[in-house]
Short mmCIF file of C-alpha atoms in Angstrom, two decimals:
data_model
loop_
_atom_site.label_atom_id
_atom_site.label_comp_id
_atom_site.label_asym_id
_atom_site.label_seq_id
_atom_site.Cartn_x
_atom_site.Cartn_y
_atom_site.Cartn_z
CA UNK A 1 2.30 47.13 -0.66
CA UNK A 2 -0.35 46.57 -3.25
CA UNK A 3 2.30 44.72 -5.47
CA UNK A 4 3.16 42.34 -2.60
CA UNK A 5 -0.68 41.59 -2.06
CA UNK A 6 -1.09 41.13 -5.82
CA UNK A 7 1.75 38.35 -5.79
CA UNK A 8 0.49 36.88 -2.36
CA UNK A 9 -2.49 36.35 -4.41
CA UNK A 10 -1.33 34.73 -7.30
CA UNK A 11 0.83 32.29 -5.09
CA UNK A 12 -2.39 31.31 -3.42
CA UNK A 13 -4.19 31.18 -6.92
CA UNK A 14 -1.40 28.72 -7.70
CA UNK A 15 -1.41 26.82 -4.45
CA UNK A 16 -5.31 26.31 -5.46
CA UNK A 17 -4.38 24.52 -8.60
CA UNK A 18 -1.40 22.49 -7.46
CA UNK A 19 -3.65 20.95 -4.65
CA UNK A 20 -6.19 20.63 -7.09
CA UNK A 21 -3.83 18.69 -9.19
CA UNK A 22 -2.98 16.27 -6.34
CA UNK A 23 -6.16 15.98 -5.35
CA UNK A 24 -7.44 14.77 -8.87
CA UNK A 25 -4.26 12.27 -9.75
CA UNK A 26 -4.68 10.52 -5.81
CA UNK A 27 -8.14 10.18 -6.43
CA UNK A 28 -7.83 8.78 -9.74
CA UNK A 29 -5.03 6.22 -8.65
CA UNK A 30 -7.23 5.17 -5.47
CA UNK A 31 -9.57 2.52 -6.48
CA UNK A 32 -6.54 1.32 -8.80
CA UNK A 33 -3.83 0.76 -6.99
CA UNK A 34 -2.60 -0.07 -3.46
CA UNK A 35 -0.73 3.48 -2.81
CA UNK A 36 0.32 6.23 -4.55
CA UNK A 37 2.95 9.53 -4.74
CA UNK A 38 2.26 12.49 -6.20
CA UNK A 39 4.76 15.30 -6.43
CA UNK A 40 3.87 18.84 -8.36
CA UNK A 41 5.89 21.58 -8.83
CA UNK A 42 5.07 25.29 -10.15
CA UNK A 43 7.99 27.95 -11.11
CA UNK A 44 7.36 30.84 -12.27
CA UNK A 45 10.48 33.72 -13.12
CA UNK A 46 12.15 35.99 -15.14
CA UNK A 47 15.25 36.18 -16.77
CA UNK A 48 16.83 39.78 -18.34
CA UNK A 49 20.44 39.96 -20.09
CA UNK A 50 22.07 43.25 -20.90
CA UNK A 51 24.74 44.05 -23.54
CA UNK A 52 27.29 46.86 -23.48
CA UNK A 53 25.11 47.76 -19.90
CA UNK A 54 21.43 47.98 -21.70
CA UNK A 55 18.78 45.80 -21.40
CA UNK A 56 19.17 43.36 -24.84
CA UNK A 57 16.46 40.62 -23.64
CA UNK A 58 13.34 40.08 -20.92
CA UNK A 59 11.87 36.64 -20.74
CA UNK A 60 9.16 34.88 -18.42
CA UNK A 61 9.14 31.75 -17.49
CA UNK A 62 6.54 29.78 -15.79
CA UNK A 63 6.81 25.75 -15.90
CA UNK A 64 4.88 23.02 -14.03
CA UNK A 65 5.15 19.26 -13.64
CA UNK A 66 3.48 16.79 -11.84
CA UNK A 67 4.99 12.99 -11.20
CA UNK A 68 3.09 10.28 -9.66
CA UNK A 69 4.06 7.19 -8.46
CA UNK A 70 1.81 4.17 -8.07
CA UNK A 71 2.18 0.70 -6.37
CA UNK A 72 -0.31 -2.24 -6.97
CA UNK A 73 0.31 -5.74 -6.38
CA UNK A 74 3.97 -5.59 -5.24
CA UNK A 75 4.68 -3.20 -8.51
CA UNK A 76 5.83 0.20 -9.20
CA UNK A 77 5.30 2.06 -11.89
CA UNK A 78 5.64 6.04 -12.35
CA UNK A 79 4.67 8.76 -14.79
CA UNK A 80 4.93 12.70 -15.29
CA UNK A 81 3.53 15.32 -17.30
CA UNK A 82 4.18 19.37 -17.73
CA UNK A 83 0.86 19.27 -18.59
CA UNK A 84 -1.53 19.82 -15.45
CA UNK A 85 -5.18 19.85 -17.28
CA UNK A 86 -7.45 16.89 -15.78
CA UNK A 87 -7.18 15.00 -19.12
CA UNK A 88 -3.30 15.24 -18.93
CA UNK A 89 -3.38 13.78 -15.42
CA UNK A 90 -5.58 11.09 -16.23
CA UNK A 91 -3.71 10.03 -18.72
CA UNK A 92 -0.49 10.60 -16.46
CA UNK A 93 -2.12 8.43 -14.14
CA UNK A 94 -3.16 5.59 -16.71
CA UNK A 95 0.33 5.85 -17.81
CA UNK A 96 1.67 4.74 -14.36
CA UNK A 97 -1.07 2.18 -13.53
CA UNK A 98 -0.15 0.36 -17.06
CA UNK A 99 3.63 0.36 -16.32
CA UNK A 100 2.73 -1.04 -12.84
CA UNK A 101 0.75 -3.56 -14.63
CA UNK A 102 3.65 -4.50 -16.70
CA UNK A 103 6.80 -4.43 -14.39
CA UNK A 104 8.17 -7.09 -12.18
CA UNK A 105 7.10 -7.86 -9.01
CA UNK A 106 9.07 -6.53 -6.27
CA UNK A 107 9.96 -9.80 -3.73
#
């Protein structure tokens, strides 16, 4: 039971940080742009191979990305990064507004 809590928690510790994520690339992208996406994603596992029926090799994974998605003026333009720090997704963000800024105009 105590392991179950202990991953409970660190689900919600993760939930915390995703929405925090969101939260900081829509508000970026708000007084820039006519709309935006976001979409973040957090997996976390592990991965063990055996040889001759012994355990050869145990590795963790854990990998994030965040893509976002921004409209102004008629024009898309989209960005990601694996990197979810509030620099990264500012410049994730900047990324999108300047391809916006540089695509055609959708009719």
């Amino acid at each position: 039971m105590a392991l179950a809590m202990k991953v409970i928690s660190q689900v919600e510790a993760q939930r915390k940080i995703l929405e925090e994520a969101v939260s900081t690339a829509l508000e970026l992208a708000s007084g820039k742009s006519d709309g935006a996406e976001v979409a973040v994603s957090k997996t976390t596992g592990i991965s063990v191979s055996t040889r001759y029926g012994e355990v050869e090799n145990v590795e963790f994974n854990s990998d994030g990305a965040l893509g976002i998605t921004v409209y102004h003026q008629n024009r898309k333009g989209s960005a990601s990064s694996t990197d979810l720090s509030p620099q990264a997704i500012a410049r994730t963000v900047q990324a999108a507004l300047d391809i916006a800024r540089y695509t055609s105009p959708d009719p």
